[in-house]
Amino acid sequence: MKSKVVLASDFGKDFLWGVAIAAQQNEGARNVGGRSDSIWDTFADKNNKIKNNQKIGNACDFFHLYKQDIDLCKLIGFNTFRFSLSWSRILPNGTGTPNMEGIRFYNQVIDYCLEKNIRPFVTLYHWDLPNVLELEGGWTSHRMLDWFSHYTETCAIHFGDRVKDWIVLNEPAGFTTLGYMLGMHAPGRRGISSFFPAIHNTLLCQAQGGRILRKNIPDARIGTTFSCSYIFPNSDKPEDIKAAQRLDALVNRLFVEPLLGLGYPRVSNFKFLEKLEVHNLAWRHKEQMAFDFDFIGLQNYFPITVKHNPIIPYIAANEVKPKDRNVPYTSMGWEINSHAFGLITRQFAKYQNIPRLIITENGASFKDVIVDNKINDVKRIQYYKSHLTELLQLKKEGLPIDGYLAWTLTDNFEWNYGYSPKFGLVHIDRETQERTMKKSGYWFKTFLHT
Ligand code: BGC
């Protein structure tokens, strides 16, 4: 039986429809207007940190072309535009006096959104720590709490009169694991001696950021985001089920549960978590790690299938390709599974004290398929259709979902993968910066206008 076509209007008139971008992935203008280097600039400058040794360069030059991008957002019909602030542009020394040129840039972006009747959704931190702070220890340093508090307060003071939707952190599990445990992302550190303190300082900043925003902007809607992946055990053998529980604790529970006042997650016989909790004396800060956010942002890209494997350090598990499902993949090899998107969203919605949910990122990379000079990205359209169908089902079940933000507007700098993955609804010519709407952009336009 063919499923009913989903309409934007099925989600209600107040639903937030938007796109998300991030400063490091889009802005360019590295040394323009007093901006200092971020950890990503320094990391990508080194050899072979980014696929094919690519460099960040000017990214999408959003710094100069922001009006074009906000116009595109408007043209497609989005009512919400999520972007992040570059800490190095606002506080080039990491702390201290703000750089007024940086403040002016974001004022222009915010004002232009408002002029176009688009809601600016601002992320404080999307992975681009000022490198000067990394030299002082970065996320492993206890001083992060002071640095982050000052940065948050500066942003709240300068933008809080007009920005009423705030996201404190983008995917803490992502930047701590990839950047401080596995060395694949900036700043490229590895091992538990960096990972453990980075987790704890991040948890403290996550809640503190919320408190500072609340104090400075009492009428703001404040949230923070989490990456999430439904974890499938590879079989129903008890050891695979336990492996899935361990991974679930690290991937999905580690940052949300302390925030909800539940403390660090626990899984029986999972020594790694016990060690983490003891090392960080986590119980001492149970209250400090908690904050009543107005919403939680969920970002889902793929599920993970996991198998028990005793030789893998710490987690005794490894990811495997799903054996019993005939699954499609994105160009990055990520499993496409809208059913699993539903499962993980329901898992988060079960927490008692999560008031509202917003899908703050969801999307997929596919190779450009050019037909008659047009980018005919039918697979991306299929991806969005299947995920929006699932989302509507979740809403019908009564999950408190207020919005959906697609990742992303324009093809951009995809971290250690460089520029090869294409996630955008809009293609960018890397030489000329010319923007060309893909078929998926037009699809969204029709979807949002009917
Ligand atoms: C991040 C984005 C990233 C996207 C696709 C998310 O984890 O927030 O910055 O581009 O995934 O990898």
Short mmCIF file of N, CA and C in Angstrom, two decimals, residues 109-265:
data_model
loop_
_atom_site.label_atom_id
_atom_site.label_comp_id
_atom_site.label_asym_id
_atom_site.label_seq_id
_atom_site.Cartn_x
_atom_site.Cartn_y
_atom_site.Cartn_z
N VAL A 109 23.91 39.65 10.46
CA VAL A 109 23.25 38.38 10.11
C VAL A 109 21.89 38.30 10.82
N ILE A 110 21.90 38.62 12.10
CA ILE A 110 20.66 38.54 12.90
C ILE A 110 19.62 39.52 12.33
N ASP A 111 20.07 40.76 12.07
CA ASP A 111 19.13 41.77 11.59
C ASP A 111 18.56 41.40 10.23
N TYR A 112 19.41 40.79 9.40
CA TYR A 112 18.91 40.41 8.07
C TYR A 112 17.88 39.28 8.18
N CYS A 113 18.13 38.35 9.08
CA CYS A 113 17.12 37.28 9.30
C CYS A 113 15.80 37.92 9.71
N LEU A 114 15.87 38.83 10.68
CA LEU A 114 14.64 39.43 11.20
C LEU A 114 13.92 40.23 10.11
N GLU A 115 14.74 40.93 9.30
CA GLU A 115 14.15 41.70 8.20
C GLU A 115 13.37 40.78 7.26
N LYS A 116 13.88 39.56 7.09
CA LYS A 116 13.24 38.60 6.18
C LYS A 116 12.18 37.75 6.90
N ASN A 117 11.94 38.12 8.13
CA ASN A 117 10.95 37.38 8.93
C ASN A 117 11.35 35.92 9.16
N ILE A 118 12.64 35.73 9.36
CA ILE A 118 13.18 34.40 9.64
C ILE A 118 13.72 34.42 11.06
N ARG A 119 13.44 33.36 11.77
CA ARG A 119 13.84 33.32 13.17
C ARG A 119 15.30 32.90 13.32
N PRO A 120 16.16 33.75 13.89
CA PRO A 120 17.56 33.34 14.05
C PRO A 120 17.71 32.39 15.24
N PHE A 121 18.17 31.21 14.98
CA PHE A 121 18.43 30.19 16.01
C PHE A 121 19.93 30.13 16.18
N VAL A 122 20.42 30.55 17.32
CA VAL A 122 21.87 30.70 17.45
C VAL A 122 22.49 29.60 18.30
N THR A 123 23.52 28.95 17.74
CA THR A 123 24.30 27.97 18.49
C THR A 123 25.54 28.68 19.03
N LEU A 124 25.77 28.56 20.32
CA LEU A 124 26.96 29.21 20.89
C LEU A 124 28.23 28.49 20.48
N TYR A 125 28.21 27.17 20.55
CA TYR A 125 29.46 26.46 20.32
C TYR A 125 29.25 25.28 19.38
N HIS A 126 29.80 25.41 18.17
CA HIS A 126 29.75 24.30 17.20
C HIS A 126 31.20 23.92 16.86
N TRP A 127 31.94 23.50 17.89
CA TRP A 127 33.23 22.80 17.76
C TRP A 127 34.46 23.65 17.45
N ASP A 128 34.33 24.97 17.35
CA ASP A 128 35.48 25.77 16.90
C ASP A 128 36.07 26.61 18.04
N LEU A 129 36.67 25.93 18.99
CA LEU A 129 37.29 26.62 20.12
C LEU A 129 38.42 27.53 19.62
N PRO A 130 38.56 28.74 20.21
CA PRO A 130 39.73 29.54 19.83
C PRO A 130 41.02 28.78 20.16
N ASN A 131 41.94 28.79 19.24
CA ASN A 131 43.16 28.00 19.46
C ASN A 131 43.94 28.49 20.67
N VAL A 132 43.85 29.79 20.96
CA VAL A 132 44.57 30.30 22.16
C VAL A 132 44.10 29.56 23.42
N LEU A 133 42.85 29.17 23.45
CA LEU A 133 42.36 28.46 24.65
C LEU A 133 42.80 27.00 24.65
N GLU A 134 42.92 26.42 23.47
CA GLU A 134 43.44 25.05 23.40
C GLU A 134 44.88 25.02 23.92
N LEU A 135 45.62 26.07 23.63
CA LEU A 135 47.01 26.11 24.12
C LEU A 135 47.05 26.15 25.65
N GLU A 136 45.96 26.57 26.25
CA GLU A 136 45.87 26.61 27.73
C GLU A 136 45.18 25.35 28.28
N GLY A 137 44.94 24.38 27.40
CA GLY A 137 44.31 23.13 27.88
C GLY A 137 42.96 22.84 27.25
N GLY A 138 42.34 23.85 26.64
CA GLY A 138 41.06 23.64 25.97
C GLY A 138 40.02 22.98 26.88
N TRP A 139 39.27 22.06 26.32
CA TRP A 139 38.18 21.43 27.08
C TRP A 139 38.68 20.56 28.22
N THR A 140 39.97 20.27 28.27
CA THR A 140 40.47 19.46 29.40
C THR A 140 40.75 20.34 30.63
N SER A 141 40.71 21.65 30.44
CA SER A 141 41.06 22.54 31.56
C SER A 141 39.82 22.94 32.37
N HIS A 142 39.98 22.99 33.69
CA HIS A 142 38.89 23.44 34.55
C HIS A 142 38.54 24.90 34.30
N ARG A 143 39.50 25.61 33.71
CA ARG A 143 39.24 27.04 33.44
C ARG A 143 38.20 27.23 32.34
N MET A 144 37.88 26.16 31.63
CA MET A 144 36.85 26.25 30.58
C MET A 144 35.56 26.86 31.13
N LEU A 145 35.24 26.52 32.35
CA LEU A 145 33.98 27.00 32.90
C LEU A 145 33.97 28.54 32.93
N ASP A 146 35.09 29.14 33.32
CA ASP A 146 35.17 30.61 33.33
C ASP A 146 35.16 31.15 31.91
N TRP A 147 35.97 30.53 31.07
CA TRP A 147 36.05 31.02 29.68
C TRP A 147 34.69 30.93 29.00
N PHE A 148 34.04 29.80 29.16
CA PHE A 148 32.76 29.59 28.48
C PHE A 148 31.69 30.52 29.04
N SER A 149 31.75 30.73 30.35
CA SER A 149 30.76 31.62 30.97
C SER A 149 30.90 33.04 30.42
N HIS A 150 32.13 33.47 30.30
CA HIS A 150 32.36 34.83 29.80
C HIS A 150 31.91 34.95 28.34
N TYR A 151 32.23 33.94 27.56
CA TYR A 151 31.82 33.94 26.14
C TYR A 151 30.28 33.97 26.04
N THR A 152 29.64 33.12 26.83
CA THR A 152 28.17 33.05 26.79
C THR A 152 27.56 34.39 27.17
N GLU A 153 28.08 34.96 28.24
CA GLU A 153 27.54 36.24 28.72
C GLU A 153 27.73 37.32 27.65
N THR A 154 28.90 37.33 27.03
CA THR A 154 29.17 38.33 25.98
C THR A 154 28.13 38.20 24.87
N CYS A 155 27.86 36.98 24.44
CA CYS A 155 26.90 36.77 23.34
C CYS A 155 25.49 37.17 23.79
N ALA A 156 25.15 36.79 25.01
CA ALA A 156 23.80 37.11 25.51
C ALA A 156 23.61 38.63 25.56
N ILE A 157 24.62 39.33 26.04
CA ILE A 157 24.50 40.79 26.18
C ILE A 157 24.36 41.46 24.81
N HIS A 158 25.15 40.98 23.84
CA HIS A 158 25.14 41.67 22.54
C HIS A 158 23.99 41.27 21.63
N PHE A 159 23.51 40.03 21.75
CA PHE A 159 22.51 39.57 20.78
C PHE A 159 21.15 39.23 21.40
N GLY A 160 21.11 39.19 22.72
CA GLY A 160 19.91 38.69 23.40
C GLY A 160 18.68 39.55 23.23
N ASP A 161 18.86 40.81 22.84
CA ASP A 161 17.68 41.66 22.62
C ASP A 161 16.89 41.19 21.40
N ARG A 162 17.56 40.53 20.44
CA ARG A 162 16.88 40.10 19.21
C ARG A 162 16.85 38.58 19.03
N VAL A 163 17.85 37.90 19.60
CA VAL A 163 17.85 36.43 19.45
C VAL A 163 17.14 35.82 20.65
N LYS A 164 16.06 35.08 20.37
CA LYS A 164 15.27 34.49 21.45
C LYS A 164 15.31 32.98 21.44
N ASP A 165 16.07 32.41 20.50
CA ASP A 165 16.21 30.95 20.43
C ASP A 165 17.70 30.62 20.48
N TRP A 166 18.09 29.89 21.51
CA TRP A 166 19.52 29.63 21.74
C TRP A 166 19.79 28.14 21.90
N ILE A 167 20.93 27.74 21.35
CA ILE A 167 21.42 26.37 21.54
C ILE A 167 22.79 26.51 22.18
N VAL A 168 23.00 25.88 23.32
CA VAL A 168 24.29 26.06 24.01
C VAL A 168 25.40 25.30 23.29
N LEU A 169 25.26 23.99 23.15
CA LEU A 169 26.34 23.20 22.53
C LEU A 169 25.82 22.40 21.36
N ASN A 170 26.66 22.23 20.37
CA ASN A 170 26.34 21.28 19.31
C ASN A 170 27.05 19.96 19.61
N GLU A 171 26.27 18.92 19.81
CA GLU A 171 26.76 17.54 19.93
C GLU A 171 28.01 17.38 20.78
N PRO A 172 27.89 17.49 22.09
CA PRO A 172 29.06 17.31 22.94
C PRO A 172 29.73 15.94 22.79
N ALA A 173 28.94 14.90 22.54
CA ALA A 173 29.56 13.57 22.38
C ALA A 173 30.48 13.58 21.15
N GLY A 174 30.07 14.31 20.14
CA GLY A 174 30.86 14.37 18.91
C GLY A 174 32.21 15.03 19.14
N PHE A 175 32.20 16.24 19.69
CA PHE A 175 33.50 16.92 19.76
C PHE A 175 34.42 16.38 20.84
N THR A 176 33.84 15.81 21.92
CA THR A 176 34.74 15.24 22.94
C THR A 176 35.31 13.90 22.46
N THR A 177 34.48 13.06 21.86
CA THR A 177 34.97 11.74 21.45
C THR A 177 35.94 11.85 20.27
N LEU A 178 35.50 12.58 19.25
CA LEU A 178 36.35 12.64 18.05
C LEU A 178 37.58 13.53 18.26
N GLY A 179 37.42 14.55 19.08
CA GLY A 179 38.51 15.52 19.25
C GLY A 179 39.46 15.22 20.39
N TYR A 180 38.95 14.58 21.46
CA TYR A 180 39.79 14.39 22.65
C TYR A 180 40.06 12.92 22.99
N MET A 181 39.35 11.99 22.30
CA MET A 181 39.60 10.56 22.56
C MET A 181 40.23 9.89 21.35
N LEU A 182 39.67 10.18 20.17
CA LEU A 182 40.10 9.44 18.98
C LEU A 182 41.07 10.24 18.10
N GLY A 183 41.20 11.52 18.36
CA GLY A 183 42.16 12.34 17.60
C GLY A 183 41.79 12.57 16.14
N MET A 184 40.54 12.27 15.79
CA MET A 184 40.16 12.43 14.37
C MET A 184 39.70 13.85 14.05
N HIS A 185 39.23 14.54 15.06
CA HIS A 185 38.79 15.94 14.89
C HIS A 185 39.73 16.83 15.69
N ALA A 186 39.64 18.13 15.43
CA ALA A 186 40.43 19.08 16.22
C ALA A 186 40.03 18.97 17.68
N PRO A 187 40.95 19.09 18.61
CA PRO A 187 42.36 19.43 18.43
C PRO A 187 43.27 18.22 18.18
N GLY A 188 42.67 17.05 17.96
CA GLY A 188 43.49 15.88 17.60
C GLY A 188 44.11 15.17 18.79
N ARG A 189 43.47 15.31 19.96
CA ARG A 189 44.05 14.61 21.13
C ARG A 189 43.44 13.21 21.26
N ARG A 190 44.19 12.36 21.93
CA ARG A 190 43.76 10.96 22.06
C ARG A 190 43.91 10.47 23.49
N GLY A 191 43.02 9.57 23.86
CA GLY A 191 43.21 8.84 25.12
C GLY A 191 42.37 9.38 26.26
N ILE A 192 42.21 8.53 27.27
CA ILE A 192 41.29 8.88 28.34
C ILE A 192 41.80 10.03 29.21
N SER A 193 43.10 10.28 29.22
CA SER A 193 43.56 11.38 30.07
C SER A 193 43.06 12.73 29.54
N SER A 194 42.77 12.81 28.26
CA SER A 194 42.15 14.03 27.72
C SER A 194 40.62 13.89 27.72
N PHE A 195 40.16 12.71 27.36
CA PHE A 195 38.71 12.50 27.18
C PHE A 195 37.94 12.68 28.50
N PHE A 196 38.43 12.10 29.57
CA PHE A 196 37.68 12.16 30.84
C PHE A 196 37.46 13.61 31.31
N PRO A 197 38.54 14.41 31.44
CA PRO A 197 38.25 15.78 31.88
C PRO A 197 37.44 16.58 30.86
N ALA A 198 37.63 16.29 29.56
CA ALA A 198 36.87 17.04 28.54
C ALA A 198 35.37 16.78 28.73
N ILE A 199 35.02 15.53 29.03
CA ILE A 199 33.59 15.22 29.23
C ILE A 199 33.04 16.04 30.39
N HIS A 200 33.78 16.05 31.48
CA HIS A 200 33.23 16.70 32.67
C HIS A 200 33.13 18.22 32.50
N ASN A 201 34.16 18.81 31.94
CA ASN A 201 34.11 20.27 31.75
C ASN A 201 32.99 20.64 30.77
N THR A 202 32.79 19.79 29.79
CA THR A 202 31.71 20.04 28.84
C THR A 202 30.35 19.98 29.54
N LEU A 203 30.19 18.99 30.41
CA LEU A 203 28.92 18.87 31.15
C LEU A 203 28.67 20.08 32.03
N LEU A 204 29.73 20.57 32.64
CA LEU A 204 29.56 21.74 33.51
C LEU A 204 29.21 22.98 32.68
N CYS A 205 29.88 23.12 31.54
CA CYS A 205 29.62 24.29 30.68
C CYS A 205 28.22 24.22 30.06
N GLN A 206 27.80 23.03 29.72
CA GLN A 206 26.48 22.84 29.11
C GLN A 206 25.38 23.44 30.01
N ALA A 207 25.42 23.10 31.30
CA ALA A 207 24.39 23.60 32.22
C ALA A 207 24.62 25.07 32.54
N GLN A 208 25.88 25.43 32.74
CA GLN A 208 26.20 26.81 33.08
C GLN A 208 25.79 27.77 31.96
N GLY A 209 26.02 27.33 30.72
CA GLY A 209 25.62 28.15 29.56
C GLY A 209 24.12 28.42 29.62
N GLY A 210 23.35 27.41 29.94
CA GLY A 210 21.89 27.58 30.05
C GLY A 210 21.55 28.59 31.13
N ARG A 211 22.21 28.46 32.28
CA ARG A 211 21.90 29.38 33.39
C ARG A 211 22.23 30.83 33.03
N ILE A 212 23.36 31.02 32.35
CA ILE A 212 23.76 32.39 32.01
C ILE A 212 22.79 33.00 30.98
N LEU A 213 22.39 32.20 30.02
CA LEU A 213 21.43 32.71 29.03
C LEU A 213 20.11 33.07 29.72
N ARG A 214 19.67 32.19 30.63
CA ARG A 214 18.40 32.42 31.33
C ARG A 214 18.45 33.74 32.12
N LYS A 215 19.58 33.95 32.80
CA LYS A 215 19.71 35.15 33.63
C LYS A 215 19.69 36.42 32.76
N ASN A 216 20.38 36.36 31.63
CA ASN A 216 20.51 37.55 30.80
C ASN A 216 19.34 37.78 29.87
N ILE A 217 18.69 36.69 29.45
CA ILE A 217 17.58 36.83 28.49
C ILE A 217 16.40 36.02 29.02
N PRO A 218 15.68 36.58 29.98
CA PRO A 218 14.62 35.78 30.63
C PRO A 218 13.55 35.29 29.66
N ASP A 219 13.33 35.99 28.55
CA ASP A 219 12.28 35.54 27.63
C ASP A 219 12.82 34.65 26.51
N ALA A 220 14.05 34.13 26.67
CA ALA A 220 14.61 33.28 25.60
C ALA A 220 14.14 31.84 25.73
N ARG A 221 14.11 31.17 24.58
CA ARG A 221 13.87 29.73 24.58
C ARG A 221 15.25 29.08 24.44
N ILE A 222 15.63 28.30 25.45
CA ILE A 222 17.02 27.83 25.54
C ILE A 222 17.07 26.31 25.43
N GLY A 223 17.97 25.86 24.57
CA GLY A 223 18.13 24.41 24.39
C GLY A 223 19.59 24.05 24.19
N THR A 224 19.82 22.78 24.00
CA THR A 224 21.14 22.31 23.63
C THR A 224 20.93 21.05 22.79
N THR A 225 21.93 20.65 22.02
CA THR A 225 21.69 19.55 21.08
C THR A 225 22.52 18.31 21.41
N PHE A 226 21.99 17.18 20.99
CA PHE A 226 22.69 15.91 21.15
C PHE A 226 22.66 15.12 19.85
N SER A 227 23.81 14.55 19.51
CA SER A 227 23.81 13.57 18.43
C SER A 227 23.18 12.31 19.02
N CYS A 228 22.51 11.55 18.21
CA CYS A 228 21.93 10.31 18.74
C CYS A 228 21.84 9.29 17.62
N SER A 229 21.99 8.03 17.99
CA SER A 229 21.92 6.93 17.03
C SER A 229 21.25 5.76 17.73
N TYR A 230 20.23 5.20 17.12
CA TYR A 230 19.66 4.00 17.73
C TYR A 230 20.68 2.87 17.61
N ILE A 231 20.87 2.12 18.71
CA ILE A 231 21.88 1.06 18.68
C ILE A 231 21.17 -0.30 18.56
N PHE A 232 21.43 -0.99 17.48
CA PHE A 232 20.89 -2.34 17.29
C PHE A 232 21.94 -3.36 17.72
N PRO A 233 21.58 -4.34 18.55
CA PRO A 233 22.52 -5.45 18.77
C PRO A 233 22.55 -6.31 17.50
N ASN A 234 23.69 -6.86 17.21
CA ASN A 234 23.82 -7.65 15.99
C ASN A 234 23.01 -8.95 16.03
N SER A 235 22.74 -9.41 17.25
CA SER A 235 21.93 -10.64 17.38
C SER A 235 21.18 -10.54 18.71
N ASP A 236 20.35 -11.52 19.02
CA ASP A 236 19.72 -11.44 20.34
C ASP A 236 20.48 -12.24 21.40
N LYS A 237 21.75 -12.53 21.11
CA LYS A 237 22.58 -13.16 22.15
C LYS A 237 22.79 -12.14 23.27
N PRO A 238 22.79 -12.61 24.54
CA PRO A 238 22.93 -11.65 25.64
C PRO A 238 24.18 -10.79 25.53
N GLU A 239 25.28 -11.36 25.02
CA GLU A 239 26.51 -10.55 24.98
C GLU A 239 26.41 -9.40 23.96
N ASP A 240 25.66 -9.63 22.88
CA ASP A 240 25.48 -8.55 21.91
C ASP A 240 24.52 -7.48 22.46
N ILE A 241 23.53 -7.95 23.19
CA ILE A 241 22.58 -6.99 23.79
C ILE A 241 23.32 -6.12 24.82
N LYS A 242 24.20 -6.75 25.59
CA LYS A 242 24.97 -5.96 26.57
C LYS A 242 25.92 -4.99 25.87
N ALA A 243 26.50 -5.44 24.77
CA ALA A 243 27.39 -4.56 24.00
C ALA A 243 26.61 -3.33 23.52
N ALA A 244 25.38 -3.57 23.07
CA ALA A 244 24.55 -2.46 22.60
C ALA A 244 24.22 -1.50 23.75
N GLN A 245 24.01 -2.05 24.94
CA GLN A 245 23.71 -1.17 26.10
C GLN A 245 24.92 -0.31 26.44
N ARG A 246 26.11 -0.89 26.34
CA ARG A 246 27.32 -0.10 26.65
C ARG A 246 27.47 1.05 25.66
N LEU A 247 27.32 0.72 24.40
CA LEU A 247 27.49 1.77 23.40
C LEU A 247 26.40 2.84 23.53
N ASP A 248 25.20 2.40 23.83
CA ASP A 248 24.08 3.33 24.00
C ASP A 248 24.41 4.34 25.11
N ALA A 249 25.03 3.86 26.18
CA ALA A 249 25.36 4.75 27.29
C ALA A 249 26.35 5.82 26.83
N LEU A 250 27.33 5.42 26.02
CA LEU A 250 28.33 6.40 25.58
C LEU A 250 27.80 7.32 24.49
N VAL A 251 27.05 6.75 23.56
CA VAL A 251 26.62 7.54 22.40
C VAL A 251 25.41 8.41 22.73
N ASN A 252 24.46 7.84 23.47
CA ASN A 252 23.17 8.54 23.64
C ASN A 252 22.89 9.09 25.03
N ARG A 253 23.53 8.53 26.06
CA ARG A 253 23.09 8.88 27.42
C ARG A 253 24.05 9.78 28.18
N LEU A 254 25.30 9.76 27.79
CA LEU A 254 26.35 10.37 28.61
C LEU A 254 26.16 11.88 28.85
N PHE A 255 25.65 12.58 27.88
CA PHE A 255 25.53 14.04 28.05
C PHE A 255 24.13 14.49 28.45
N VAL A 256 23.13 13.69 28.15
CA VAL A 256 21.78 14.14 28.48
C VAL A 256 21.42 13.81 29.93
N GLU A 257 21.86 12.66 30.43
CA GLU A 257 21.39 12.27 31.77
C GLU A 257 21.91 13.17 32.88
N PRO A 258 23.20 13.55 32.87
CA PRO A 258 23.65 14.50 33.89
C PRO A 258 22.88 15.83 33.79
N LEU A 259 22.56 16.23 32.57
CA LEU A 259 21.83 17.48 32.37
C LEU A 259 20.44 17.41 32.99
N LEU A 260 19.84 16.22 32.92
CA LEU A 260 18.49 16.05 33.47
C LEU A 260 18.52 15.80 34.97
N GLY A 261 19.70 15.89 35.56
CA GLY A 261 19.81 15.71 37.01
C GLY A 261 19.97 14.26 37.42
N LEU A 262 20.21 13.37 36.44
CA LEU A 262 20.29 11.94 36.74
C LEU A 262 21.71 11.48 37.02
N GLY A 263 22.68 12.37 36.88
CA GLY A 263 24.07 11.98 37.07
C GLY A 263 24.59 11.20 35.86
N TYR A 264 25.83 10.74 35.96
CA TYR A 264 26.42 9.97 34.86
C TYR A 264 25.62 8.67 34.68
N PRO A 265 25.47 8.20 33.43
CA PRO A 265 24.74 6.94 33.24
C PRO A 265 25.51 5.75 33.82
#
